Amino acid sequence: MRNIRIVIWGFGAMGSGIARMILEKQGLEITGVLDTWDELVGKNIYDRLDLDPQGRDPVYISNQPDEVISKDQCDLVVLATDSFTAKAFPKLKFCVERGVNVVTTAEEMAWPWAQEPELSADLDRLARKHKVSILGTGVNPGFILDLLVVCLTGACEHVDSIEAARINDLSPFGKAVMEEQGVGMDVEAFNQLNAAGKLSGHVGFPESVGIITQALGWQVKKFEQTKDPIVSQVERKASHFDVKPGKVAGVRQQCFAYGEDGKQLIHLDHPQQVYPELEGTETGDYITIHTGSYDMNLRIKPETPGGIGTIAMIVNMIPAVINAEPGLLNLLDLPIPRAYFGDWRKQITANQEARRLYKAGDLVTIEQISLPAGERADSVPTDTANTPLLLWVKGKLQKDAYTGEEVEVETEIGRVVTGRLTNYPVNYQHHFGEYVPELAEVRQLVKAVLWEEA
């Protein structure tokens, strides 16, 4: 039974953290890593991670996607390079067209229909065509301010409105994140950049609202977002910034969603700042569901770690994505996220035919190589000579086995034959191929030429 093969595209803080978690799991295997940074390209990931390979083959970081991504080389790509659907789209398309599933950290991909409906339709069509699945997730969006909220409503008879807040500390993050939040700036400079749309802040409110409203069947008439500076009253020394009193320590972002009658349905609040405890603010994740007769409250203190939470969500959803029906997925389509501590290969269901489990006594088809490539007769065409001559035998499986394993079968006349277990049907299958949408268009065109334009 072979491992689940993973390629990681993007080997920064998030990608390398994902790699560490994958390497801790039984049944998962990293077969390739992609990055464009010259400092990384050509390096062995075990050296970069300072990890003992424990007998694994070296994995060298590449900048050539076509060399490491194909359905023959990997089962799934973890894409950890972008926040926005439009920027991630070319990479997602590349993976999908090579027949490979994708899980991405891109925040907008948690509910891409919110801001990129046309690209979402394209991704869904491509994924279905190539029979693979795509999912965007993380800790926020993807869990705290949306999926966890939805799960809590499962215990409610009525939901009048929802409030949720994530209050977190920015100090562990790097310089780029600090700059995106305006940390250390004058208030005037913050306001100017914010007005110009040059402060990204938190990406994900439209996506979180989309997940919640889709799950609950709510219709949003009006959606608003605000972004305000958090001005420090004390000095705060972070690793990349020394925030003086009167300077910006972070940003408070909020969103409000209103129903058809103008009533507020959802309020999401996300203040992010360096060392909030210096002014008495405790970090945490808070959810309140107003049911009409009582309030359901959830508090997680301190907040769920952002980096670790995103890494875990990405890795823990890998089996669910592989098992899923083809298409552009969202978290509402899949089993609830959960940690797993056994052999990850056992999570792959029969839907993933490449690793189907067969039981002793099942009637199966095995494959044998009668003549290897290069040993065919001189008279056969060149393309035939370059492929092996295969033989298929049907019989009853002698022991439980997964597709691809060497097994023994007993045929109807009592012979015991050894070969590679396949998923080929034991009954005859006759049809005229898959439906081809383009041919329907050709039919209409031909009718127009032959009859309507005659």
Short mmCIF file of C-alpha atoms in Angstrom, two decimals:
data_model
loop_
_atom_site.label_atom_id
_atom_site.label_comp_id
_atom_site.label_asym_id
_atom_site.label_seq_id
_atom_site.Cartn_x
_atom_site.Cartn_y
_atom_site.Cartn_z
CA MET A 1 0.00 0.00 0.00
CA ARG A 2 1.75 3.16 -1.18
CA ASN A 3 1.84 6.45 0.70
CA ILE A 4 -0.31 9.48 -0.06
CA ARG A 5 2.04 11.62 -2.16
CA ILE A 6 2.12 15.37 -1.52
CA VAL A 7 3.79 18.28 -3.33
CA ILE A 8 4.18 21.58 -1.46
CA TRP A 9 4.14 24.71 -3.63
CA GLY A 10 5.62 27.57 -1.59
CA PHE A 11 8.20 26.85 1.09
CA GLY A 12 8.04 29.92 3.28
CA ALA A 13 6.99 29.90 6.93
CA MET A 14 3.64 28.29 6.13
CA GLY A 15 4.86 25.78 3.54
CA SER A 16 7.77 24.62 5.68
CA GLY A 17 5.46 24.26 8.69
CA ILE A 18 3.10 22.15 6.62
CA ALA A 19 6.05 20.01 5.54
CA ARG A 20 7.03 19.38 9.17
CA MET A 21 3.53 18.20 10.04
CA ILE A 22 3.30 15.96 6.97
CA LEU A 23 6.61 14.32 7.81
CA GLU A 24 5.29 13.41 11.27
CA LYS A 25 2.34 11.48 9.82
CA GLN A 26 2.34 7.80 8.93
CA GLY A 27 1.26 7.19 5.35
CA LEU A 28 2.01 10.70 4.03
CA GLU A 29 5.00 11.38 1.80
CA ILE A 30 6.46 14.57 0.31
CA THR A 31 7.47 13.87 -3.29
CA GLY A 32 8.25 17.44 -4.35
CA VAL A 33 8.61 21.04 -3.18
CA LEU A 34 8.39 24.20 -5.32
CA ASP A 35 9.61 27.72 -4.63
CA THR A 36 10.99 30.61 -6.66
CA TRP A 37 13.49 31.98 -4.11
CA ASP A 38 17.03 31.35 -5.34
CA GLU A 39 18.19 30.75 -1.76
CA LEU A 40 15.91 27.68 -1.60
CA VAL A 41 16.07 26.21 -5.11
CA GLY A 42 18.23 23.09 -5.25
CA LYS A 43 18.35 22.63 -1.47
CA ASN A 44 17.32 19.40 0.25
CA ILE A 45 14.21 20.04 2.36
CA TYR A 46 15.58 17.96 5.24
CA ASP A 47 18.60 20.25 5.46
CA ARG A 48 16.39 23.36 5.35
CA LEU A 49 14.13 21.95 8.05
CA ASP A 50 17.09 20.63 10.07
CA LEU A 51 15.40 17.24 10.26
CA ASP A 52 16.72 13.68 10.15
CA PRO A 53 15.35 12.17 6.91
CA GLN A 54 15.03 8.80 8.70
CA GLY A 55 15.88 6.85 5.57
CA ARG A 56 13.74 8.91 3.21
CA ASP A 57 15.13 9.87 -0.19
CA PRO A 58 16.27 13.52 -0.53
CA VAL A 59 13.67 15.99 -1.80
CA TYR A 60 15.26 18.93 -3.59
CA ILE A 61 13.38 22.21 -3.90
CA SER A 62 12.58 23.00 -7.54
CA ASN A 63 11.37 26.06 -9.43
CA GLN A 64 9.96 23.97 -12.29
CA PRO A 65 6.33 22.95 -11.61
CA ASP A 66 6.11 20.72 -14.68
CA GLU A 67 8.91 18.56 -13.27
CA VAL A 68 7.18 17.66 -10.00
CA ILE A 69 3.41 17.99 -10.56
CA SER A 70 1.57 15.23 -12.41
CA LYS A 71 -0.93 12.59 -11.36
CA ASP A 72 1.79 9.96 -11.75
CA GLN A 73 4.01 11.76 -9.23
CA CYS A 74 1.61 13.09 -6.60
CA ASP A 75 -1.93 12.78 -5.31
CA LEU A 76 -2.33 16.33 -4.01
CA VAL A 77 -0.62 19.73 -4.08
CA VAL A 78 -0.62 22.03 -1.07
CA LEU A 79 -0.53 25.55 -2.53
CA ALA A 80 0.85 28.05 0.01
CA THR A 81 1.80 31.08 -2.06
CA ASP A 82 -1.06 33.58 -2.37
CA SER A 83 -3.97 35.14 -0.46
CA PHE A 84 -6.19 36.05 -3.41
CA THR A 85 -8.11 33.80 -5.80
CA ALA A 86 -7.05 35.72 -8.91
CA LYS A 87 -3.36 35.38 -8.06
CA ALA A 88 -3.69 31.72 -7.14
CA PHE A 89 -5.78 30.86 -10.23
CA PRO A 90 -2.92 30.13 -12.70
CA LYS A 91 -1.26 27.74 -10.24
CA LEU A 92 -4.55 26.05 -9.39
CA LYS A 93 -5.31 25.63 -13.08
CA PHE A 94 -1.83 24.18 -13.67
CA CYS A 95 -2.35 21.51 -10.98
CA VAL A 96 -5.89 20.64 -12.00
CA GLU A 97 -5.04 20.22 -15.68
CA ARG A 98 -2.42 17.67 -14.63
CA GLY A 99 -5.01 15.64 -12.78
CA VAL A 100 -3.91 16.56 -9.24
CA ASN A 101 -6.06 17.57 -6.24
CA VAL A 102 -5.26 20.86 -4.46
CA VAL A 103 -5.60 22.29 -0.95
CA THR A 104 -4.64 25.97 -0.74
CA THR A 105 -3.99 28.47 2.05
CA ALA A 106 -5.31 31.36 -0.09
CA GLU A 107 -7.78 33.15 2.19
CA GLU A 108 -10.21 34.09 -0.58
CA MET A 109 -10.38 30.44 -1.66
CA ALA A 110 -12.19 29.54 1.58
CA TRP A 111 -15.30 30.87 -0.22
CA PRO A 112 -14.12 32.12 -3.64
CA TRP A 113 -17.68 32.73 -4.85
CA ALA A 114 -17.82 35.83 -2.61
CA GLN A 115 -15.42 37.91 -4.72
CA GLU A 116 -14.51 35.85 -7.80
CA PRO A 117 -17.66 34.06 -9.01
CA GLU A 118 -16.47 33.75 -12.61
CA LEU A 119 -13.09 32.30 -11.67
CA SER A 120 -14.86 29.99 -9.24
CA ALA A 121 -17.06 28.67 -12.05
CA ASP A 122 -13.98 28.13 -14.21
CA LEU A 123 -12.19 26.25 -11.42
CA ASP A 124 -15.22 24.06 -10.76
CA ARG A 125 -15.59 23.22 -14.44
CA LEU A 126 -11.89 22.38 -14.78
CA ALA A 127 -11.85 20.26 -11.62
CA ARG A 128 -14.87 18.25 -12.76
CA LYS A 129 -13.42 17.79 -16.22
CA HIS A 130 -10.13 16.45 -14.83
CA LYS A 131 -11.81 14.54 -11.97
CA VAL A 132 -10.00 16.25 -9.10
CA SER A 133 -10.97 18.44 -6.15
CA ILE A 134 -9.91 21.89 -4.91
CA LEU A 135 -10.31 23.30 -1.38
CA GLY A 136 -9.22 26.53 0.29
CA THR A 137 -8.99 26.57 4.08
CA GLY A 138 -7.08 27.86 7.08
CA VAL A 139 -7.77 28.94 10.63
CA ASN A 140 -9.36 32.28 9.65
CA PRO A 141 -11.11 32.21 7.26
CA GLY A 142 -11.82 28.51 7.23
CA PHE A 143 -12.51 27.73 10.86
CA ILE A 144 -12.77 30.19 13.78
CA LEU A 145 -15.07 32.89 12.40
CA ASP A 146 -17.11 30.67 10.10
CA LEU A 147 -17.05 26.86 10.25
CA LEU A 148 -16.93 26.75 14.07
CA VAL A 149 -19.84 29.22 14.14
CA VAL A 150 -21.82 26.99 11.78
CA CYS A 151 -21.14 23.89 13.92
CA LEU A 152 -22.45 25.65 17.03
CA THR A 153 -25.74 26.51 15.29
CA GLY A 154 -26.35 22.78 14.96
CA ALA A 155 -27.48 22.81 18.60
CA CYS A 156 -29.87 25.76 18.12
CA GLU A 157 -33.59 25.74 17.34
CA HIS A 158 -33.47 29.35 16.16
CA VAL A 159 -30.71 31.80 15.24
CA ASP A 160 -31.58 35.49 15.25
CA SER A 161 -28.06 36.87 14.78
CA ILE A 162 -24.39 36.02 15.24
CA GLU A 163 -21.46 37.88 16.74
CA ALA A 164 -17.91 36.57 16.61
CA ALA A 165 -14.53 38.11 17.42
CA ARG A 166 -10.92 37.04 17.07
CA ILE A 167 -8.51 39.13 19.16
CA ASN A 168 -4.92 38.17 18.51
CA ASP A 169 -1.34 39.24 19.03
CA LEU A 170 0.66 40.29 15.96
CA SER A 171 4.06 40.27 17.67
CA PRO A 172 5.05 36.72 16.54
CA PHE A 173 4.63 37.64 12.87
CA GLY A 174 7.29 38.97 10.52
CA LYS A 175 7.96 42.37 9.02
CA ALA A 176 5.71 41.89 5.98
CA VAL A 177 2.66 41.17 8.13
CA MET A 178 3.43 44.16 10.39
CA GLU A 179 3.57 46.46 7.37
CA GLU A 180 0.29 45.07 5.99
CA GLN A 181 -1.37 46.00 9.30
CA GLY A 182 0.21 49.47 9.51
CA VAL A 183 2.13 48.73 12.70
CA GLY A 184 4.41 51.59 13.78
CA MET A 185 2.86 54.20 11.47
CA ASP A 186 1.50 57.62 12.25
CA VAL A 187 -2.29 57.64 12.32
CA GLU A 188 -2.36 60.07 9.41
CA ALA A 189 -0.15 57.82 7.27
CA PHE A 190 -2.32 54.82 8.19
CA ASN A 191 -5.48 56.64 7.13
CA GLN A 192 -3.93 57.74 3.83
CA LEU A 193 -2.76 54.24 2.93
CA ASN A 194 -6.06 52.74 4.05
CA ALA A 195 -8.02 55.18 1.90
CA ALA A 196 -5.82 54.26 -1.06
CA GLY A 197 -6.45 50.55 -0.47
CA LYS A 198 -2.79 49.86 0.28
CA LEU A 199 -3.26 48.24 3.69
CA SER A 200 -4.40 44.65 3.18
CA GLY A 201 -5.13 43.91 6.83
CA HIS A 202 -7.21 40.80 7.34
CA VAL A 203 -8.35 38.99 4.18
CA GLY A 204 -11.44 36.87 4.66
CA PHE A 205 -14.54 38.63 5.98
CA PRO A 206 -16.62 38.23 2.78
CA GLU A 207 -15.56 34.59 2.70
CA SER A 208 -16.54 33.93 6.34
CA VAL A 209 -19.91 35.60 5.83
CA GLY A 210 -20.40 33.54 2.67
CA ILE A 211 -19.80 30.27 4.52
CA ILE A 212 -22.17 31.19 7.37
CA THR A 213 -25.00 32.47 5.19
CA GLN A 214 -24.78 29.54 2.79
CA ALA A 215 -24.94 27.10 5.70
CA LEU A 216 -27.90 28.82 7.36
CA GLY A 217 -29.81 29.72 4.20
CA TRP A 218 -29.67 33.45 4.96
CA GLN A 219 -29.86 36.11 2.24
CA VAL A 220 -27.62 39.16 2.69
CA LYS A 221 -29.02 42.45 1.44
CA LYS A 222 -26.14 44.66 2.60
CA PHE A 223 -22.50 43.99 3.54
CA GLU A 224 -20.10 46.51 5.12
CA GLN A 225 -16.47 46.42 6.27
CA THR A 226 -14.52 48.89 8.42
CA LYS A 227 -10.81 49.22 9.13
CA ASP A 228 -9.59 51.44 11.97
CA PRO A 229 -6.16 52.01 13.52
CA ILE A 230 -5.48 50.80 17.06
CA VAL A 231 -3.43 53.62 18.58
CA SER A 232 -1.04 52.67 21.35
CA GLN A 233 -0.97 54.57 24.62
CA VAL A 234 2.26 52.87 25.73
CA GLU A 235 5.55 51.85 24.14
CA ARG A 236 5.47 48.39 22.56
CA LYS A 237 8.68 46.80 21.31
CA ALA A 238 8.09 44.07 18.73
CA SER A 239 10.74 42.11 16.86
CA HIS A 240 10.50 44.33 13.78
CA PHE A 241 8.96 47.55 15.12
CA ASP A 242 9.25 49.79 18.13
CA VAL A 243 5.76 51.24 18.55
CA LYS A 244 5.87 54.57 20.37
CA PRO A 245 2.88 56.03 22.22
CA GLY A 246 0.53 57.68 19.73
CA LYS A 247 1.60 55.35 16.89
CA VAL A 248 -0.40 52.55 15.31
CA ALA A 249 -0.10 49.23 17.16
CA GLY A 250 -2.43 47.34 14.82
CA VAL A 251 -5.76 47.47 13.09
CA ARG A 252 -9.32 46.69 14.09
CA GLN A 253 -11.41 45.33 11.26
CA GLN A 254 -15.12 44.65 11.45
CA CYS A 255 -17.82 43.51 9.07
CA PHE A 256 -21.60 43.69 9.23
CA ALA A 257 -24.10 41.70 7.19
CA TYR A 258 -27.77 42.71 7.03
CA GLY A 259 -30.83 40.76 5.89
CA GLU A 260 -33.66 41.72 3.57
CA ASP A 261 -35.48 43.58 6.34
CA GLY A 262 -32.39 45.61 7.25
CA LYS A 263 -31.80 43.60 10.42
CA GLN A 264 -28.16 42.90 11.34
CA LEU A 265 -27.50 39.18 10.93
CA ILE A 266 -23.74 38.91 11.40
CA HIS A 267 -21.09 41.03 13.12
CA LEU A 268 -17.48 39.86 12.86
CA ASP A 269 -14.75 41.72 14.78
CA HIS A 270 -11.02 41.16 14.32
CA PRO A 271 -8.64 43.47 16.25
CA GLN A 272 -4.98 42.62 15.60
CA GLN A 273 -2.15 44.40 17.41
CA VAL A 274 1.28 43.86 18.91
CA TYR A 275 1.30 42.95 22.59
CA PRO A 276 -2.36 43.78 23.36
CA GLU A 277 -1.85 42.73 26.98
CA LEU A 278 0.23 45.86 27.57
CA GLU A 279 -3.03 47.80 27.61
CA GLY A 280 -5.14 45.17 29.35
CA THR A 281 -6.60 43.47 26.27
CA GLU A 282 -6.80 39.68 26.50
CA THR A 283 -6.49 37.66 23.32
CA GLY A 284 -9.08 35.06 22.47
CA ASP A 285 -11.73 33.76 20.10
CA TYR A 286 -15.30 34.60 21.02
CA ILE A 287 -18.60 33.49 19.48
CA THR A 288 -22.11 34.50 20.55
CA ILE A 289 -25.21 33.10 18.89
CA HIS A 290 -28.39 34.97 19.71
CA THR A 291 -31.22 32.43 19.52
CA GLY A 292 -34.08 34.67 20.62
CA SER A 293 -34.60 32.92 23.96
CA TYR A 294 -30.98 32.69 25.13
CA ASP A 295 -27.41 33.38 24.03
CA MET A 296 -24.98 30.58 23.25
CA ASN A 297 -21.43 31.70 24.09
CA LEU A 298 -18.08 30.15 23.28
CA ARG A 299 -14.73 31.50 24.49
CA ILE A 300 -11.27 30.22 23.59
CA LYS A 301 -8.53 31.96 25.63
CA PRO A 302 -5.90 32.72 24.56
CA GLU A 303 -6.70 32.73 20.83
CA THR A 304 -6.24 29.66 18.65
CA PRO A 305 -2.65 29.94 17.31
CA GLY A 306 -2.93 31.31 13.79
CA GLY A 307 0.07 29.65 12.18
CA ILE A 308 -0.33 26.26 13.83
CA GLY A 309 -4.08 26.33 13.26
CA THR A 310 -3.74 26.99 9.53
CA ILE A 311 -1.07 24.31 9.13
CA ALA A 312 -3.26 21.76 10.92
CA MET A 313 -6.39 22.64 8.92
CA ILE A 314 -4.52 22.25 5.64
CA VAL A 315 -2.96 18.89 6.49
CA ASN A 316 -5.96 17.43 8.30
CA MET A 317 -8.23 18.09 5.30
CA ILE A 318 -6.00 16.22 2.83
CA PRO A 319 -7.82 12.84 3.02
CA ALA A 320 -11.25 14.49 2.78
CA VAL A 321 -10.23 16.32 -0.40
CA ILE A 322 -8.80 13.18 -1.99
CA ASN A 323 -11.97 11.25 -1.14
CA ALA A 324 -14.35 13.99 -2.34
CA GLU A 325 -16.30 14.11 -5.57
CA PRO A 326 -14.57 16.25 -8.24
CA GLY A 327 -15.11 19.99 -8.24
CA LEU A 328 -14.39 23.24 -6.41
CA LEU A 329 -15.19 22.41 -2.80
CA ASN A 330 -15.95 24.33 0.35
CA LEU A 331 -15.84 23.23 3.97
CA LEU A 332 -19.59 22.67 4.03
CA ASP A 333 -19.16 19.91 1.41
CA LEU A 334 -16.78 17.84 3.52
CA PRO A 335 -16.62 15.96 6.83
CA ILE A 336 -15.82 18.14 9.85
CA PRO A 337 -12.08 18.81 10.27
CA ARG A 338 -10.40 16.55 12.79
CA ALA A 339 -6.96 15.43 13.86
CA TYR A 340 -5.89 11.89 13.01
CA PHE A 341 -3.12 9.81 14.59
CA GLY A 342 -3.19 6.49 12.75
CA ASP A 343 -2.02 5.40 9.31
CA TRP A 344 -3.36 8.12 7.01
CA ARG A 345 -3.67 5.70 4.12
CA LYS A 346 -6.57 4.05 5.96
CA GLN A 347 -8.57 7.28 5.66
CA ILE A 348 -8.70 6.97 1.89
CA THR A 349 -12.04 5.46 0.91
CA ALA A 350 -13.12 3.36 -2.04
CA ASN A 351 -14.03 6.60 -3.84
CA GLN A 352 -10.32 6.99 -4.43
CA GLU A 353 -10.02 4.01 -6.75
CA ALA A 354 -6.24 4.27 -6.95
CA ARG A 355 -6.05 2.83 -3.40
CA ARG A 356 -9.17 0.70 -3.16
CA LEU A 357 -9.17 -2.06 -0.52
CA TYR A 358 -10.28 -5.50 -1.70
CA LYS A 359 -11.16 -8.38 0.63
CA ALA A 360 -10.10 -12.03 0.48
CA GLY A 361 -12.57 -13.90 -1.71
CA ASP A 362 -13.42 -10.91 -3.92
CA LEU A 363 -13.42 -11.61 -7.66
CA VAL A 364 -10.73 -9.29 -9.03
CA THR A 365 -8.54 -8.69 -12.07
CA ILE A 366 -4.77 -8.86 -11.80
CA GLU A 367 -2.19 -7.68 -14.31
CA GLN A 368 0.97 -9.45 -15.44
CA ILE A 369 3.73 -8.27 -17.75
CA SER A 370 4.15 -10.99 -20.35
CA LEU A 371 6.84 -9.15 -22.32
CA PRO A 372 8.62 -6.05 -21.01
CA ALA A 373 9.11 -3.04 -23.28
CA GLY A 374 12.13 -3.66 -25.44
CA GLU A 375 11.52 -7.40 -25.72
CA ARG A 376 8.63 -7.20 -28.17
CA ALA A 377 8.90 -8.69 -31.65
CA ASP A 378 10.91 -6.68 -34.20
CA SER A 379 7.91 -6.56 -36.53
CA VAL A 380 5.63 -4.52 -34.22
CA PRO A 381 5.38 -0.72 -34.67
CA THR A 382 7.79 1.46 -32.69
CA ASP A 383 5.14 2.87 -30.33
CA THR A 384 3.96 -0.68 -29.57
CA ALA A 385 7.51 -1.90 -29.02
CA ASN A 386 7.99 0.82 -26.38
CA THR A 387 5.13 -0.54 -24.24
CA PRO A 388 5.01 -3.85 -22.36
CA LEU A 389 2.71 -6.68 -23.43
CA LEU A 390 0.19 -7.11 -20.62
CA LEU A 391 -1.97 -10.03 -19.55
CA TRP A 392 -5.06 -9.77 -17.33
CA VAL A 393 -6.33 -12.66 -15.24
CA LYS A 394 -9.55 -12.88 -13.21
CA GLY A 395 -9.75 -14.84 -10.00
CA LYS A 396 -10.63 -14.88 -6.30
CA LEU A 397 -8.28 -12.81 -4.13
CA GLN A 398 -6.44 -14.92 -1.53
CA LYS A 399 -5.71 -12.15 1.03
CA ASP A 400 -6.94 -8.60 1.73
CA ALA A 401 -4.98 -6.15 -0.42
CA TYR A 402 -4.96 -2.64 -1.86
CA THR A 403 -4.83 -1.74 -5.52
CA GLY A 404 -1.29 -1.95 -6.90
CA GLU A 405 -0.04 -4.64 -4.53
CA GLU A 406 1.36 -7.97 -5.70
CA VAL A 407 -1.27 -10.59 -4.90
CA GLU A 408 -2.35 -14.16 -5.58
CA VAL A 409 -5.69 -15.12 -7.09
CA GLU A 410 -7.29 -18.50 -7.70
CA THR A 411 -8.91 -18.87 -11.11
CA GLU A 412 -12.07 -20.86 -11.90
CA ILE A 413 -10.01 -23.92 -12.87
CA GLY A 414 -8.00 -23.82 -9.65
CA ARG A 415 -4.79 -22.22 -10.86
CA VAL A 416 -3.05 -19.83 -8.41
CA VAL A 417 -1.68 -16.85 -10.32
CA THR A 418 0.43 -13.91 -9.08
CA GLY A 419 0.13 -10.38 -10.42
CA ARG A 420 -0.54 -6.71 -9.64
CA LEU A 421 -4.04 -6.03 -8.27
CA THR A 422 -6.00 -3.63 -10.50
CA ASN A 423 -9.36 -1.89 -10.44
CA TYR A 424 -10.32 -3.25 -13.86
CA PRO A 425 -13.93 -4.50 -13.82
CA VAL A 426 -14.39 -8.25 -13.88
CA ASN A 427 -17.43 -7.93 -16.12
CA TYR A 428 -17.43 -6.65 -19.70
CA GLN A 429 -17.88 -2.89 -20.08
CA HIS A 430 -19.07 -1.61 -23.47
CA HIS A 431 -19.90 2.02 -24.20
CA PHE A 432 -19.12 4.77 -26.69
CA GLY A 433 -16.95 6.89 -24.41
CA GLU A 434 -17.53 9.85 -22.11
CA TYR A 435 -19.95 12.62 -23.02
CA VAL A 436 -18.12 15.36 -24.97
CA PRO A 437 -19.88 18.76 -24.65
CA GLU A 438 -18.00 20.16 -27.64
CA LEU A 439 -19.61 17.60 -29.93
CA ALA A 440 -23.07 18.90 -29.04
CA GLU A 441 -21.98 22.34 -30.24
CA VAL A 442 -20.55 20.81 -33.43
CA ARG A 443 -23.89 19.11 -34.07
CA GLN A 444 -25.74 22.43 -33.94
CA LEU A 445 -23.14 24.04 -36.18
CA VAL A 446 -23.40 21.24 -38.76
CA LYS A 447 -27.23 21.51 -38.75
CA ALA A 448 -26.99 25.25 -39.34
CA VAL A 449 -24.57 24.80 -42.24
CA LEU A 450 -26.45 21.93 -43.91
CA TRP A 451 -30.02 23.12 -43.50
CA GLU A 452 -30.52 26.62 -42.12
CA GLU A 453 -27.95 28.28 -44.36
CA ALA A 454 -28.66 26.19 -47.47
#
